[in-house]
mmCIF file of C-alpha atoms in Angstrom:
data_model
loop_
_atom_site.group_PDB
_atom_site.id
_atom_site.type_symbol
_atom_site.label_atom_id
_atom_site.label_comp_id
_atom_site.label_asym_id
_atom_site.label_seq_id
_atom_site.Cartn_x
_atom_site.Cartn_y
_atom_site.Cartn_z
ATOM 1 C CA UNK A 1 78.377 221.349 118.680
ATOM 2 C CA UNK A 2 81.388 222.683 120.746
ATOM 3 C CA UNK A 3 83.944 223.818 118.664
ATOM 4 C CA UNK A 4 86.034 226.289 121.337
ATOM 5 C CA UNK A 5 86.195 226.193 125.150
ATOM 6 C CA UNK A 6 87.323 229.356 126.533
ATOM 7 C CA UNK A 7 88.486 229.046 130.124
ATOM 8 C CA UNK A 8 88.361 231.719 132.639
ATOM 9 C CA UNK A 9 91.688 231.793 134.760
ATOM 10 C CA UNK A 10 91.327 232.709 138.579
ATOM 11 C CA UNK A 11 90.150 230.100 140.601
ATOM 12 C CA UNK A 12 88.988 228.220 137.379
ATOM 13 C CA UNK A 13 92.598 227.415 135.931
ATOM 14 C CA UNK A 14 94.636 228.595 139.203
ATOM 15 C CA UNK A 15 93.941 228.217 142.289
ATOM 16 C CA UNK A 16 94.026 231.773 144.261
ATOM 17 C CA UNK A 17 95.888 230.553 147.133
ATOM 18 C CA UNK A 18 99.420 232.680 146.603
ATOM 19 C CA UNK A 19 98.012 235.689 145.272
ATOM 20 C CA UNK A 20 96.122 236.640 148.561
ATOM 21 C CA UNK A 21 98.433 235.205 150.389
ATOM 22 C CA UNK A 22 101.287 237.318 149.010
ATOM 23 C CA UNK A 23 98.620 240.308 149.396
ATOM 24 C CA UNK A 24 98.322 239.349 153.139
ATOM 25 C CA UNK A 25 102.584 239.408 153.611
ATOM 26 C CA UNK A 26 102.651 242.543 151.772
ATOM 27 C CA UNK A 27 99.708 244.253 153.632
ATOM 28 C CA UNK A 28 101.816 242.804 156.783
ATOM 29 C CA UNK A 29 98.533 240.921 158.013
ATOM 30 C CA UNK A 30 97.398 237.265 159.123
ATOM 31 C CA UNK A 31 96.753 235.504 156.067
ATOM 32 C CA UNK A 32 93.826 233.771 157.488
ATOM 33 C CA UNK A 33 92.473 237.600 158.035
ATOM 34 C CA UNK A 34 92.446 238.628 154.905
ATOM 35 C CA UNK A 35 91.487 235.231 153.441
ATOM 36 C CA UNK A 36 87.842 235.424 155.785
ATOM 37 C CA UNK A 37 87.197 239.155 154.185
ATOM 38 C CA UNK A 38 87.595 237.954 150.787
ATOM 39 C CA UNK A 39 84.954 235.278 151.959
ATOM 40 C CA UNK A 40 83.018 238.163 153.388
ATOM 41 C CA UNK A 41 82.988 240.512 150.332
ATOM 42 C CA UNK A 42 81.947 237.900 147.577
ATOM 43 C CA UNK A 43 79.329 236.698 150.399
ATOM 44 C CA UNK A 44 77.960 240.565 149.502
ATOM 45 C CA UNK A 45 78.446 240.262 146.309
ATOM 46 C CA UNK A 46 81.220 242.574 146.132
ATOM 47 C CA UNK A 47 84.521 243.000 144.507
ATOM 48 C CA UNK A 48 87.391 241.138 145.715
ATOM 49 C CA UNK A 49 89.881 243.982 146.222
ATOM 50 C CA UNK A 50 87.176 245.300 148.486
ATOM 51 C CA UNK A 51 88.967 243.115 150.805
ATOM 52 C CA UNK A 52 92.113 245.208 150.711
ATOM 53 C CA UNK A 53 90.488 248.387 151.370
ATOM 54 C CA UNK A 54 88.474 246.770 154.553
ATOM 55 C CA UNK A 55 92.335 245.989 155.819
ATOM 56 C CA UNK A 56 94.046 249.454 154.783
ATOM 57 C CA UNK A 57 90.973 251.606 153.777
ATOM 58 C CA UNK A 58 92.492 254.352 151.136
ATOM 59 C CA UNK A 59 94.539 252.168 149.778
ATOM 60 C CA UNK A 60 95.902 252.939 145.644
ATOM 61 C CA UNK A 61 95.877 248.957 144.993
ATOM 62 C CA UNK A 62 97.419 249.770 141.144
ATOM 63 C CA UNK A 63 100.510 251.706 143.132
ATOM 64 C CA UNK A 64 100.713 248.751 145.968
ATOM 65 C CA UNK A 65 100.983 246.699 143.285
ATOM 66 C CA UNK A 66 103.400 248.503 141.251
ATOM 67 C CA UNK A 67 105.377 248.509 144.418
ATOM 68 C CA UNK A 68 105.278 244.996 145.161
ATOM 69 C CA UNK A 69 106.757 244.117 141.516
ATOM 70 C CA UNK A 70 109.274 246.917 142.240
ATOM 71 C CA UNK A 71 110.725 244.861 145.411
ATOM 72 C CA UNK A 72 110.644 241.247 143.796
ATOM 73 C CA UNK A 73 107.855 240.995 145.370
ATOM 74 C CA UNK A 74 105.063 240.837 142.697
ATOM 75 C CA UNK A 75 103.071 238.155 141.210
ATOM 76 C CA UNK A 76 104.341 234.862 140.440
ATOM 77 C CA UNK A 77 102.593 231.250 139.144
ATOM 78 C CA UNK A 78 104.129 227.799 138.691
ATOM 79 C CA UNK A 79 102.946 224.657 138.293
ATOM 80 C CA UNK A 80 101.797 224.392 141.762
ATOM 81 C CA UNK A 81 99.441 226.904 141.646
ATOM 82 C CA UNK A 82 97.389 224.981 138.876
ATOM 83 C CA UNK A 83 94.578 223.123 139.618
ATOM 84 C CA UNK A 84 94.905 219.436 139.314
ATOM 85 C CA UNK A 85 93.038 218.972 136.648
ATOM 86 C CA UNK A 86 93.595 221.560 133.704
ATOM 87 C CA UNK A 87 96.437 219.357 131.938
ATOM 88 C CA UNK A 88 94.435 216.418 132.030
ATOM 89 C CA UNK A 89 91.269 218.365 130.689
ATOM 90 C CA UNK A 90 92.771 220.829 128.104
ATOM 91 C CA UNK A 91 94.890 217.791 127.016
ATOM 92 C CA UNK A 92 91.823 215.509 126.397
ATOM 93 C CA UNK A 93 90.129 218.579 124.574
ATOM 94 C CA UNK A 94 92.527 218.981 122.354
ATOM 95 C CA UNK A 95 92.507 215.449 121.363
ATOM 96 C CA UNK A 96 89.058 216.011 120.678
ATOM 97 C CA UNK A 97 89.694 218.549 118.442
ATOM 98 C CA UNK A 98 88.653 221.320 120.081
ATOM 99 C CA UNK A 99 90.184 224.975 120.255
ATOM 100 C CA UNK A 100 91.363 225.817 123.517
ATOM 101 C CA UNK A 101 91.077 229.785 124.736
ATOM 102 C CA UNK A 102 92.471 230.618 127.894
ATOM 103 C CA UNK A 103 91.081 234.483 128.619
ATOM 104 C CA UNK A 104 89.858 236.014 131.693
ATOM 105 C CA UNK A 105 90.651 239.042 133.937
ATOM 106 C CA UNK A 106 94.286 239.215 134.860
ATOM 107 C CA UNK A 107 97.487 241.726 134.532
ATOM 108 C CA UNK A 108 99.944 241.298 131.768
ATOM 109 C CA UNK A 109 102.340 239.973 133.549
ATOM 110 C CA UNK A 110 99.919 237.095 134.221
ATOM 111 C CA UNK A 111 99.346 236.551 130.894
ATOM 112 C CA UNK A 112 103.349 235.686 130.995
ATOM 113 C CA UNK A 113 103.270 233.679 134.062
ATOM 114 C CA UNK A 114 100.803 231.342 131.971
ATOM 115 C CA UNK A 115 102.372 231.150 128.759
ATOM 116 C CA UNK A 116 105.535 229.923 130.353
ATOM 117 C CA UNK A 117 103.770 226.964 132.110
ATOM 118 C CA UNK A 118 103.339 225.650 128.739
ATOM 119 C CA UNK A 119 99.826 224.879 128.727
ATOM 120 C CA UNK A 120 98.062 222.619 126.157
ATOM 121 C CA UNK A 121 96.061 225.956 124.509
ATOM 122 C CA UNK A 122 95.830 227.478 121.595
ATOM 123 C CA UNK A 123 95.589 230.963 123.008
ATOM 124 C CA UNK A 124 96.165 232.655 127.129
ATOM 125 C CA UNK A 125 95.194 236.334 126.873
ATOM 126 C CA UNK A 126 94.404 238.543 129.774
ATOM 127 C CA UNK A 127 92.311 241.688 130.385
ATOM 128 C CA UNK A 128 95.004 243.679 130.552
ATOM 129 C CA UNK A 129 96.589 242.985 127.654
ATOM 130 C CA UNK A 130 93.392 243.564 125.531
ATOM 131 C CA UNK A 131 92.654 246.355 127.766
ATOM 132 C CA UNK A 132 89.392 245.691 128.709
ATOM 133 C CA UNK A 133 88.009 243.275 131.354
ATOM 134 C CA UNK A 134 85.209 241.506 131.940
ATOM 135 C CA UNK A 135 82.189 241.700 131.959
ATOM 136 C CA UNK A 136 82.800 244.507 130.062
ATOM 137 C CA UNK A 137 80.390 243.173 126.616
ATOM 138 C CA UNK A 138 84.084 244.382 124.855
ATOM 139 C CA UNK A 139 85.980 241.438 126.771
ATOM 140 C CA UNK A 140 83.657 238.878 125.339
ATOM 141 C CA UNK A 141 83.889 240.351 122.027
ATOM 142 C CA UNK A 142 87.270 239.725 122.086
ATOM 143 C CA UNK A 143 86.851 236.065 123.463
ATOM 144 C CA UNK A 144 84.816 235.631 120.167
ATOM 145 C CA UNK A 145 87.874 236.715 118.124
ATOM 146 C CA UNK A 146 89.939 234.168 119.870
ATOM 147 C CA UNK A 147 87.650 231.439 119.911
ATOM 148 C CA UNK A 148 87.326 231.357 115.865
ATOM 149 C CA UNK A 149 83.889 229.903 116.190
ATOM 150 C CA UNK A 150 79.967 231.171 116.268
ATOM 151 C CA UNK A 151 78.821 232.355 119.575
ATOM 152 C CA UNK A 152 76.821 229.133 119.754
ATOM 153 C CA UNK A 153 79.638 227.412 119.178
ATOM 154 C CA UNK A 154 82.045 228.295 122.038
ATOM 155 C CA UNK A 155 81.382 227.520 125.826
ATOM 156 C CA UNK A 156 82.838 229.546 128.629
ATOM 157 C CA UNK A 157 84.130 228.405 131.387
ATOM 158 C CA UNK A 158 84.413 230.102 134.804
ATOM 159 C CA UNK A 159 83.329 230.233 138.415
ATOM 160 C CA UNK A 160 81.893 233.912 138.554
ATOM 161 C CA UNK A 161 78.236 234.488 138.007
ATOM 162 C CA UNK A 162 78.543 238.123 137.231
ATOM 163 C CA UNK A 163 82.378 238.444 135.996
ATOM 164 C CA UNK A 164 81.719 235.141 133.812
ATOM 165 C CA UNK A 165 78.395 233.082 133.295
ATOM 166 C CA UNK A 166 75.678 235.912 132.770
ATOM 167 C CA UNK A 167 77.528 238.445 130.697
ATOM 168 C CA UNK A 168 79.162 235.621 128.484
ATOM 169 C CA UNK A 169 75.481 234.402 128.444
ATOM 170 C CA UNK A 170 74.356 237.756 127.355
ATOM 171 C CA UNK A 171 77.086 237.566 124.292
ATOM 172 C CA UNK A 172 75.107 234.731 123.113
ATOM 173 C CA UNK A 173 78.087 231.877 124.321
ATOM 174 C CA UNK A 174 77.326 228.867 125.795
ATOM 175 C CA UNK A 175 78.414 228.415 129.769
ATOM 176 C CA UNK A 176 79.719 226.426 131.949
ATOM 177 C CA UNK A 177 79.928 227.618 135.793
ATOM 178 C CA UNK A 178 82.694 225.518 137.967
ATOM 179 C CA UNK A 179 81.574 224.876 141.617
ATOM 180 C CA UNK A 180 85.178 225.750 142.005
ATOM 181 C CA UNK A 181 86.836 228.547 144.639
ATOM 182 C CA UNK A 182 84.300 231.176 146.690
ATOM 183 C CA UNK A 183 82.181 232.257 144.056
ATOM 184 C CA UNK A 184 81.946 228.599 142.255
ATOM 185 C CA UNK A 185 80.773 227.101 145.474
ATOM 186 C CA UNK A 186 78.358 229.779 146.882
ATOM 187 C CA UNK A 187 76.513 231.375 143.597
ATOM 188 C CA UNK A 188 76.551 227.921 142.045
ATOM 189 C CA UNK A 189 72.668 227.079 142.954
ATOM 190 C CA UNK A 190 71.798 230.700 142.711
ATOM 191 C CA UNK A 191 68.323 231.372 140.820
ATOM 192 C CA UNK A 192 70.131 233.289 138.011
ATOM 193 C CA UNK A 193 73.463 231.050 137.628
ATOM 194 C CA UNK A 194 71.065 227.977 137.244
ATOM 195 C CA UNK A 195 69.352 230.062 134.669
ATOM 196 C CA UNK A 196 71.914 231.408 132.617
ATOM 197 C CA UNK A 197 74.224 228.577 132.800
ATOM 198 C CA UNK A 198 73.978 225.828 130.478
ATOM 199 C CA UNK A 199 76.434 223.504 132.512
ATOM 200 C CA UNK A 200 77.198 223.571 136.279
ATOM 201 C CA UNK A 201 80.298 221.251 136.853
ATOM 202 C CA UNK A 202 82.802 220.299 139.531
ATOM 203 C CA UNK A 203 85.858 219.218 137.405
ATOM 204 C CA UNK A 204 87.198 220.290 134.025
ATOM 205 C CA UNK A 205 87.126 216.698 133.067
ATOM 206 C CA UNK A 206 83.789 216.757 132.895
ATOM 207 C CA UNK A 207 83.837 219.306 129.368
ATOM 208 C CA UNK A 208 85.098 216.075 127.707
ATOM 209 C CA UNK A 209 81.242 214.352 127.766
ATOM 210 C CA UNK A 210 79.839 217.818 127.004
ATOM 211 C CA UNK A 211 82.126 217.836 123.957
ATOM 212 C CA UNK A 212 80.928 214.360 123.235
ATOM 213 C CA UNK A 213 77.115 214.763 124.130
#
């Protein structure tokens, strides 16, 4: 039985769109540029913010990004940047009973973004306020903490195989991987994600009949 869902947050709560976007403006590049090396770097398997180093190779992102804030420029979510269907599904969750965790590898300042959208959860944490990210065998430590249920108890949600579904997996939680945002869409059918995750889904809605089932 599902007692917690903990929900990863990029591309499985929000929707990515601004934050490369406003990397792109800031970088003084197309957006559509920057947007295809993302594409390019998960396609490898590699780390997002690889994609900033293929456009200005050297780059400190931690001091870009400290700059950005500086000018008013820095991060930013409203309820635009949401994906249709989180309300709906942590709303319907709730009525279920279940505990909702919101957790996954973001900045502080993130973590404030969310909490002032109001969301229907019990908790929003982020990496960097715990201070350690996934998939760090800490992070999901601490998702256990915050879930207040066994291991095979909670579910995690997210769209990255290696950030979310196999090391949450690994800490003995159940998964669910969302065909959701460049990752979700081209990993989903992957040998290991079909493996290691116990769901594959392409809504949030859809944790309502695992809940039930």
């Amino acid at each position: 039985m599902i007692e917690t869902i903990v929900f990863d947050i990029g591309e499985t709560i929000t929707r990515d769109d601004r934050y490369w976007a406003s990397w792109a403006d800031w970088l003084n590049v197309p957006r559509h540029t920057l947007s295809a090396l993302v594409g390019a770097v998960v396609a490898q398997g590699r780390d997002n913010a690889e994609a900033l180093r293929l456009v200005r190779p050297g780059i400190d992102i931690a001091a870009e990004y400290q700059a950005r804030e500086a000018s008013g420029r820095g991060e930013y979510l409203d309820e635009s940047d949401l994906y249709p269907d989180v309300r709906p599904a942590l709303s319907a969750l709730h009525e279920l009973g279940v505990r909702v965790v919101i957790a996954g590898n973001q900045t502080p300042r993130a973590g404030e973004l969310l909490r002032e959208l109001a969301l229907p959860a019990d908790v929003i944490v982020t990496s960097g306020e715990w201070g350690v990210a996934k998939p760090q065998p800490e992070f999901f430590a601490r998702v256990l903490e915050a879930a207040q249920a066994a291991p095979s108890a909670t579910l995690y949600v997210g769209d990255h195989p290696a950030n979310d579904i196999i090391p949450a997996k690994t800490a003995g939680l159940r998964t669910a991987l969302i065909r959701r945002g460049p990752w979700g869409h081209l990993w989903a059918d992957a040998p290991d994600v079909v493996e290691a995750a116990d769901w594959r889904i392409d809504s949030l809605t859809e944790l309502t009949a695992v809940v039930d089932g």
